[in-house]
Short mmCIF file of C-alpha atoms and ligand atoms in Angstrom, two decimals:
data_model
loop_
_atom_site.label_atom_id
_atom_site.label_comp_id
_atom_site.label_asym_id
_atom_site.label_seq_id
_atom_site.Cartn_x
_atom_site.Cartn_y
_atom_site.Cartn_z
CA UNK O 146 152.93 72.64 52.07
CA UNK O 147 153.02 70.65 55.33
CA UNK O 148 151.83 67.05 55.67
CA UNK O 149 148.11 66.33 55.70
CA UNK O 150 146.41 66.52 59.09
CA UNK O 151 143.67 63.99 58.39
CA UNK O 152 144.57 61.97 61.49
CA UNK O 153 143.93 65.04 63.64
CA UNK O 154 140.73 66.15 62.00
CA UNK O 155 138.42 64.03 64.16
CA UNK O 156 139.86 65.47 67.36
CA UNK O 157 139.83 68.95 65.80
CA UNK O 158 136.18 68.53 64.86
CA UNK O 159 135.38 67.36 68.40
CA UNK O 160 137.21 70.28 69.99
CA UNK O 161 139.71 67.97 71.66
CA UNK O 162 142.95 69.52 70.41
CA UNK O 163 145.24 71.82 72.38
CA UNK O 164 145.58 75.45 71.32
CA UNK O 165 148.88 74.87 69.56
CA UNK O 166 147.59 71.89 67.61
CA UNK O 167 144.48 73.84 66.64
CA UNK O 168 146.65 76.59 65.17
CA UNK O 169 148.69 74.02 63.28
CA UNK O 170 145.63 72.33 61.85
CA UNK O 171 144.02 75.61 60.86
CA UNK O 172 147.18 76.82 59.18
CA UNK O 173 147.26 73.61 57.16
CA UNK O 174 143.56 73.72 56.32
CA UNK O 175 143.95 77.12 54.73
CA UNK O 176 146.14 75.75 52.03
CA UNK O 177 144.87 72.16 51.65
CA UNK O 178 141.72 71.31 49.86
CA UNK O 179 141.96 67.58 50.62
CA UNK O 180 141.89 68.14 54.37
CA UNK O 181 139.20 70.78 54.09
CA UNK O 182 137.02 68.28 52.26
CA UNK O 183 137.70 65.62 54.88
CA UNK O 184 136.71 68.03 57.66
CA UNK O 185 133.58 68.97 55.77
CA UNK O 186 132.79 65.24 55.53
CA UNK O 187 133.02 64.94 59.32
CA UNK O 188 130.72 67.89 59.82
CA UNK O 189 128.18 66.50 57.40
CA UNK O 190 128.28 63.14 59.10
CA UNK O 191 127.61 64.72 62.51
CA UNK O 192 124.70 66.66 61.08
CA UNK O 193 123.30 63.59 59.39
CA UNK O 194 123.59 61.50 62.54
CA UNK O 195 121.41 64.01 64.37
CA UNK O 196 118.68 63.48 61.81
CA UNK O 197 118.01 60.10 63.31
CA UNK O 198 115.37 61.04 65.84
CA UNK O 199 115.65 60.16 69.53
CA UNK O 200 113.01 57.88 70.97
CA UNK O 201 109.71 59.61 70.35
CA UNK O 202 107.22 57.56 72.33
CA UNK O 203 108.62 57.85 75.82
CA UNK O 204 106.13 56.98 78.51
CA UNK O 205 105.34 59.89 80.88
CA UNK O 206 108.07 60.42 83.48
CA UNK O 207 105.78 59.64 86.43
CA UNK O 208 104.89 56.31 84.88
CA UNK O 209 108.52 55.48 84.25
CA UNK O 210 109.57 56.45 87.78
CA UNK O 211 106.74 54.44 89.29
CA UNK O 212 107.71 51.41 87.26
CA UNK O 213 111.31 51.62 88.34
CA UNK O 214 110.06 52.11 91.91
CA UNK O 215 108.11 48.87 91.76
CA UNK O 216 111.20 46.97 90.69
CA UNK O 217 113.60 48.55 93.17
CA UNK O 218 114.92 46.43 96.01
CA UNK O 219 114.19 47.99 99.40
CA UNK O 220 117.53 49.66 99.87
CA UNK O 221 120.67 49.95 97.81
CA UNK O 222 123.25 47.35 98.73
CA UNK O 223 125.84 48.56 101.18
CA UNK O 224 129.46 47.55 101.57
CA UNK O 225 130.13 45.22 104.53
CA UNK O 226 131.80 47.84 106.72
CA UNK O 227 128.79 50.09 106.30
CA UNK O 228 126.43 47.34 107.37
CA UNK O 229 128.60 46.59 110.43
CA UNK O 230 128.54 50.28 111.32
CA UNK O 231 124.80 50.39 110.90
CA UNK O 232 124.38 47.34 113.12
CA UNK O 233 126.48 49.07 115.79
CA UNK O 234 124.31 52.16 115.39
CA UNK O 235 121.17 50.10 115.93
CA UNK O 236 122.63 48.41 119.00
CA UNK O 237 123.75 51.73 120.51
CA UNK O 238 120.56 52.32 122.57
CA UNK O 239 120.78 48.79 124.02
CA UNK O 240 124.37 49.42 125.09
CA UNK O 241 123.42 52.75 126.57
CA UNK O 242 120.47 51.25 128.41
CA UNK O 243 122.69 48.52 129.83
CA UNK O 244 125.30 51.06 130.94
CA UNK O 245 122.58 53.16 132.48
CA UNK O 246 121.14 50.17 134.35
CA UNK O 247 124.57 49.23 135.70
CA UNK O 248 125.29 52.78 136.85
CA UNK O 249 121.88 53.01 138.44
CA UNK O 250 122.33 49.67 140.18
CA UNK O 251 125.71 50.73 141.56
CA UNK O 252 124.18 53.91 142.88
CA UNK O 253 121.27 52.10 144.51
CA UNK O 254 123.42 49.35 146.00
CA UNK O 255 126.00 51.77 147.35
CA UNK O 256 123.30 54.02 148.78
CA UNK O 257 121.57 51.10 150.40
CA UNK O 258 124.81 49.74 151.79
CA UNK O 259 125.71 53.12 153.19
CA UNK O 260 122.38 53.44 154.91
CA UNK O 261 122.64 49.89 156.19
CA UNK O 262 126.08 50.57 157.62
CA UNK O 263 125.03 53.81 159.21
CA UNK O 264 122.18 52.00 160.85
CA UNK O 265 124.65 49.48 162.16
CA UNK O 266 123.47 46.66 159.94
CA UNK O 267 125.51 44.69 157.48
CA UNK O 268 128.16 43.19 159.66
CA UNK O 269 131.66 41.98 158.79
CA UNK O 270 131.13 41.37 155.08
CA UNK O 271 130.23 44.97 154.35
CA UNK O 272 132.65 46.55 156.77
CA UNK O 273 135.40 47.02 154.17
CA UNK O 274 133.02 49.08 152.06
CA UNK O 275 132.69 51.66 154.81
CA UNK O 276 135.73 53.78 153.93
CA UNK O 277 134.65 54.07 150.35
CA UNK O 278 131.19 55.11 151.21
CA UNK O 279 131.53 57.34 154.27
CA UNK O 280 132.86 60.86 154.06
CA UNK O 281 135.97 60.20 156.09
CA UNK O 282 138.31 63.14 156.26
CA UNK O 283 141.56 62.39 154.45
CA UNK O 284 143.71 64.38 156.86
CA UNK O 285 142.49 62.41 159.82
CA UNK O 286 143.37 59.20 158.07
CA UNK O 287 146.82 60.46 157.13
CA UNK O 288 147.57 61.05 160.82
CA UNK O 289 146.46 57.61 161.77
CA UNK O 290 148.92 55.98 159.36
CA UNK O 291 150.94 54.69 162.27
CA UNK O 292 148.60 51.79 162.75
CA UNK O 293 149.14 50.90 159.10
CA UNK O 294 148.16 47.63 157.49
CA UNK O 295 146.01 46.82 154.53
CA UNK O 296 142.86 48.05 156.18
CA UNK O 297 144.30 51.50 156.80
CA UNK O 298 145.50 51.81 153.23
CA UNK O 299 142.02 51.03 152.10
CA UNK O 300 140.60 53.58 154.46
CA UNK O 301 142.98 56.26 153.20
CA UNK O 302 142.24 55.51 149.56
CA UNK O 303 138.57 55.44 150.35
CA UNK O 304 138.86 58.67 152.28
CA UNK O 305 140.53 60.42 149.37
CA UNK O 306 137.90 59.13 147.04
CA UNK O 307 134.98 60.09 149.20
CA UNK O 308 136.29 63.52 150.13
CA UNK O 309 133.54 65.14 148.05
CA UNK O 310 130.02 65.25 149.39
CA UNK O 311 127.61 63.48 151.60
CA UNK O 312 127.66 60.52 149.25
CA UNK O 313 131.29 60.90 148.19
CA UNK O 314 133.03 61.38 144.81
CA UNK O 315 132.09 57.92 143.74
CA UNK O 316 128.44 58.81 143.91
CA UNK O 317 129.01 62.15 142.14
CA UNK O 318 130.82 60.39 139.32
CA UNK O 319 128.04 57.86 139.26
CA UNK O 320 125.34 60.50 138.95
CA UNK O 321 127.36 62.31 136.31
CA UNK O 322 127.68 59.16 134.22
CA UNK O 323 123.93 58.64 134.52
CA UNK O 324 123.34 62.13 133.15
CA UNK O 325 125.85 61.61 130.29
CA UNK O 326 124.36 58.25 129.39
CA UNK O 327 120.88 59.79 129.44
CA UNK O 328 121.95 62.64 127.18
CA UNK O 329 123.61 60.23 124.73
CA UNK O 330 120.47 58.15 124.69
CA UNK O 331 118.20 61.08 123.97
CA UNK O 332 120.43 62.43 121.24
CA UNK O 333 120.48 58.99 119.65
CA UNK O 334 116.67 58.94 119.78
CA UNK O 335 116.53 62.41 118.25
CA UNK O 336 118.83 61.53 115.36
CA UNK O 337 116.94 58.29 114.79
CA UNK O 338 113.73 60.26 114.59
CA UNK O 339 115.21 62.69 112.09
CA UNK O 340 116.48 59.85 109.89
CA UNK O 341 113.21 58.03 110.12
CA UNK O 342 111.20 61.08 109.12
CA UNK O 343 113.45 61.81 106.17
CA UNK O 344 113.02 58.30 104.84
CA UNK O 345 109.27 58.44 105.17
CA UNK O 346 108.92 61.60 103.09
CA UNK T 166 108.08 58.37 94.96
CA UNK T 167 105.06 57.91 92.82
CA UNK T 168 103.62 61.25 93.79
CA UNK T 169 104.06 64.12 91.42
CA UNK T 170 105.07 66.83 93.85
CA UNK T 171 107.99 68.57 92.25
CA UNK T 172 111.29 68.67 94.05
CA UNK T 173 112.60 72.12 94.86
CA UNK T 174 114.85 72.97 91.96
CA UNK T 175 117.62 74.29 94.18
CA UNK T 176 118.19 70.77 95.45
CA UNK T 177 121.62 70.01 94.00
CA UNK T 178 122.31 66.73 92.34
CA UNK T 179 124.91 65.92 94.96
CA UNK T 180 122.36 66.34 97.76
CA UNK T 181 119.95 64.09 95.93
CA UNK T 182 122.64 61.48 95.43
CA UNK T 183 123.60 61.56 99.11
CA UNK T 184 119.99 61.15 100.15
CA UNK T 185 119.42 58.35 97.67
CA UNK T 186 122.56 56.63 98.92
CA UNK T 187 120.94 56.56 102.35
CA UNK T 188 117.96 54.78 100.83
CA UNK T 189 115.74 57.78 100.07
CA UNK T 190 113.56 56.64 97.17
CA UNK T 191 112.09 60.02 96.48
CA UNK T 192 115.51 61.55 95.96
CA UNK T 193 116.28 58.70 93.61
CA UNK T 194 113.00 59.31 91.79
CA UNK T 195 114.09 62.89 91.20
CA UNK T 196 117.43 61.68 89.85
CA UNK T 197 115.55 59.40 87.48
CA UNK T 198 113.40 62.31 86.36
CA UNK T 199 116.50 64.33 85.52
CA UNK T 200 118.38 61.61 83.67
CA UNK T 201 115.71 59.40 82.19
CA UNK T 202 115.75 60.89 78.74
CA UNK T 203 119.52 60.69 78.40
CA UNK T 204 119.64 57.13 79.64
CA UNK T 205 116.74 55.95 77.49
CA UNK T 206 118.32 57.54 74.44
CA UNK T 207 121.74 56.06 75.05
CA UNK T 208 120.15 52.64 75.24
CA UNK T 209 117.91 53.36 72.27
CA UNK T 210 120.85 54.41 70.09
CA UNK T 211 122.65 51.31 71.21
CA UNK T 212 119.93 48.76 70.55
CA UNK T 213 117.55 50.54 68.21
CA UNK T 214 114.22 49.46 69.69
CA UNK T 215 112.15 51.98 71.62
CA UNK T 216 110.33 49.50 73.83
CA UNK T 217 113.44 47.53 74.52
CA UNK T 218 115.20 50.80 75.29
CA UNK T 219 112.70 51.89 77.90
CA UNK T 220 112.80 48.50 79.56
CA UNK T 221 116.58 48.46 79.50
CA UNK T 222 116.68 52.01 80.86
CA UNK T 223 114.58 50.85 83.82
CA UNK T 224 116.99 48.01 84.31
CA UNK T 225 119.86 50.51 84.21
CA UNK T 226 118.28 52.63 86.95
CA UNK T 227 117.70 49.57 89.11
CA UNK T 228 121.36 48.62 88.73
CA UNK T 229 122.30 52.18 89.53
CA UNK T 230 120.23 52.07 92.72
CA UNK T 231 121.90 48.85 93.75
CA UNK T 232 125.38 50.19 93.18
CA UNK T 233 124.64 53.70 94.39
CA UNK T 234 126.59 53.32 97.65
CA UNK T 235 129.68 52.69 95.53
CA UNK T 236 129.28 55.89 93.53
CA UNK T 237 131.95 58.50 94.30
CA UNK T 238 131.19 62.01 93.06
CA UNK T 239 134.62 62.47 91.45
CA UNK T 240 133.13 62.23 87.98
CA UNK T 241 129.67 63.40 86.90
CA UNK T 242 126.74 61.24 87.94
CA UNK T 243 125.48 61.33 84.36
CA UNK T 244 128.62 59.60 83.10
CA UNK T 245 128.35 56.96 85.78
CA UNK T 246 124.74 56.35 84.74
CA UNK T 247 125.73 56.16 81.09
CA UNK T 248 128.34 53.54 81.84
CA UNK T 249 125.66 51.42 83.49
CA UNK T 250 123.27 52.14 80.64
CA UNK T 251 125.74 51.10 77.95
CA UNK T 252 126.52 47.91 79.84
CA UNK T 253 122.82 47.12 80.14
CA UNK T 254 122.39 47.86 76.45
CA UNK T 255 125.24 45.51 75.55
CA UNK T 256 123.69 42.80 77.72
CA UNK T 257 120.33 43.33 76.05
CA UNK T 258 121.95 43.10 72.63
CA UNK T 259 123.66 39.87 73.60
CA UNK T 260 120.32 38.45 74.77
CA UNK T 261 118.22 39.76 71.92
CA UNK T 262 120.65 39.30 69.07
CA UNK T 263 118.72 36.51 67.31
CA UNK T 264 115.57 38.62 67.13
CA UNK T 265 117.31 41.49 65.36
CA UNK T 266 117.55 40.05 61.90
CA UNK T 267 120.60 40.75 59.79
CA UNK T 268 118.54 41.85 56.83
CA UNK T 269 116.81 44.33 59.06
CA UNK T 270 120.20 45.85 59.75
CA UNK T 271 121.42 45.84 56.18
CA UNK T 272 121.05 49.09 54.37
CA UNK T 273 118.37 49.85 51.90
CA UNK T 274 120.85 51.52 49.59
CA UNK T 275 121.36 48.15 47.95
CA UNK T 276 117.68 47.27 47.92
CA UNK T 277 115.23 49.95 46.94
CA UNK T 278 117.33 52.44 45.15
CA UNK T 279 117.73 55.87 46.60
CA UNK T 280 116.83 57.52 43.32
CA UNK T 281 113.38 57.67 44.75
CA UNK T 282 112.26 60.61 46.77
CA UNK T 283 114.28 60.67 49.99
CA UNK T 284 112.11 61.57 52.92
CA UNK T 285 113.58 62.89 56.06
CA UNK T 286 112.02 60.01 57.92
CA UNK T 287 113.58 57.51 55.64
CA UNK T 288 116.97 59.14 56.07
CA UNK T 289 116.68 59.06 59.85
CA UNK T 290 115.79 55.40 59.68
CA UNK T 291 118.81 54.62 57.51
CA UNK T 292 121.07 56.49 59.89
CA UNK T 293 119.68 54.50 62.79
CA UNK T 294 120.36 51.26 60.97
CA UNK T 295 123.85 52.32 59.96
CA UNK T 296 124.67 53.07 63.60
CA UNK T 297 123.23 49.73 64.68
CA UNK T 298 125.38 47.96 62.10
CA UNK T 299 128.56 49.18 63.81
CA UNK T 300 130.44 46.87 66.14
CA UNK T 301 129.20 47.41 69.72
CA UNK T 302 132.52 48.88 70.91
CA UNK T 303 132.66 51.59 68.24
CA UNK T 304 128.91 52.13 68.43
CA UNK T 305 129.09 52.91 72.13
CA UNK T 306 131.86 55.47 71.65
CA UNK T 307 130.05 57.04 68.72
CA UNK T 308 126.75 57.31 70.59
CA UNK T 309 128.37 58.91 73.63
CA UNK T 310 130.26 61.38 71.43
CA UNK T 311 127.78 62.30 68.72
CA UNK T 312 124.51 62.03 70.61
CA UNK T 313 125.40 62.66 74.23
CA UNK T 314 128.27 65.07 73.62
CA UNK T 315 130.70 63.51 76.06
CA UNK T 316 134.36 64.50 75.75
CA UNK T 317 137.02 61.92 74.89
CA UNK T 318 138.15 61.87 78.48
CA UNK T 319 134.60 61.41 79.76
CA UNK T 320 134.04 58.56 77.33
CA UNK T 321 137.31 56.98 78.42
CA UNK T 322 136.24 57.21 82.07
CA UNK T 323 132.73 56.04 81.34
CA UNK T 324 133.81 52.95 79.46
CA UNK T 325 137.06 52.45 81.38
CA UNK T 326 139.18 52.36 78.24
CA UNK T 327 142.23 54.47 77.27
CA UNK T 328 141.69 57.75 75.42
CA UNK T 329 143.69 56.33 72.51
CA UNK T 330 141.13 53.56 72.19
CA UNK T 331 138.31 56.10 72.27
CA UNK T 332 139.91 57.97 69.38
CA UNK T 333 140.63 54.91 67.28
CA UNK T 334 137.13 53.48 67.79
CA UNK T 335 135.58 56.82 66.96
CA UNK T 336 137.67 57.19 63.83
CA UNK T 337 136.76 53.68 62.80
CA UNK T 338 133.04 54.23 63.45
CA UNK T 339 133.07 57.43 61.40
CA UNK T 340 134.93 55.77 58.56
CA UNK T 341 132.33 52.96 58.46
CA UNK T 342 129.46 55.43 58.60
CA UNK T 343 130.88 57.60 55.84
CA UNK T 344 130.91 54.53 53.68
CA UNK T 345 127.51 53.14 54.62
CA UNK T 346 125.83 56.55 54.48
CA UNK T 347 127.78 57.79 51.46
CA UNK T 348 124.66 58.34 49.44
CA UNK T 349 123.09 60.66 51.99
CA UNK T 350 126.35 62.48 52.62
CA UNK T 351 126.80 63.26 48.96
CA UNK T 352 123.22 64.43 48.74
CA UNK T 353 123.70 67.11 51.41
ZN1 LIG M 683 146.00 68.37 53.84
#
């Protein structure tokens, strides 16, 4: 007869042994009364333990939940990185608004300057802005390179930039960024609203 | 979360946890509803007083809410809750120790004489006391195994101890109980 398996009986009783060990234990149990008795003792103990009743006088679940609710802090505590992220999320609309205001201001100022220049106002100070703002044909400027100098370079660069429309590429880009900023802002608002609603439920 | 509207049953636990992690109290209320009994009973088995147990279970849920953002769904939520519950129970025991008299914990087998008619109630009470007389470490393992049906590995994860320790504590607890409850075991 093999050695007793008493040390394994607890794990056997709890269903924690591997298949091979189970076979070993069962083979031994067949021929060993001592181990069979020990296993029976474990089973009886488990059965007896269950005779001790669980708590009987639980308060109704709603009452319990309400009581916990009263004692809950407003939100669970967050790790620091999460709070930083949340702060950034809250500041997002401010950033977007600022960006939108800047883009808008640039558009207004450039439009106004352009009009002023076309009307012959503005004078020396604004003169260097002209190439950027007026739809100068790039080809024409390329031919007039001979005169060179810093001013011409500026005019060429400006010409290339403003080759687009009546207001030039700069203005198109500007408008586009306004639209993008607006869309970002509205989607932020929408997601904020969804979050807010879910928390209110 | 005080209202009694029932949550759609198809709401998975993971969804509820995610919502509660974002601060949704109603989702957390539903999690409480699902796990209250288990948590209360773990605490009750640990400290043996029904009123204390309910109070401690509330405390456990409040701790759970506070630490909820740290919960990672690698292991079952229930086990995570039970870890908190057993810790709360151990704290409660540490606080309340003086009020639980030693004689209250000692077994009646020496006092009254079990020759008398053994009522089921009486037996349950003796079992409860025998469990309470165990050292807290072995008691916790025993409660999670015998009453909550956790596997060795789950107990090890819940209490953050090695599986070997789970087994030795469980063996020790059972040995103690077989001795202290010998009368009832022989009577079966
Ligand atoms: Zn044997």
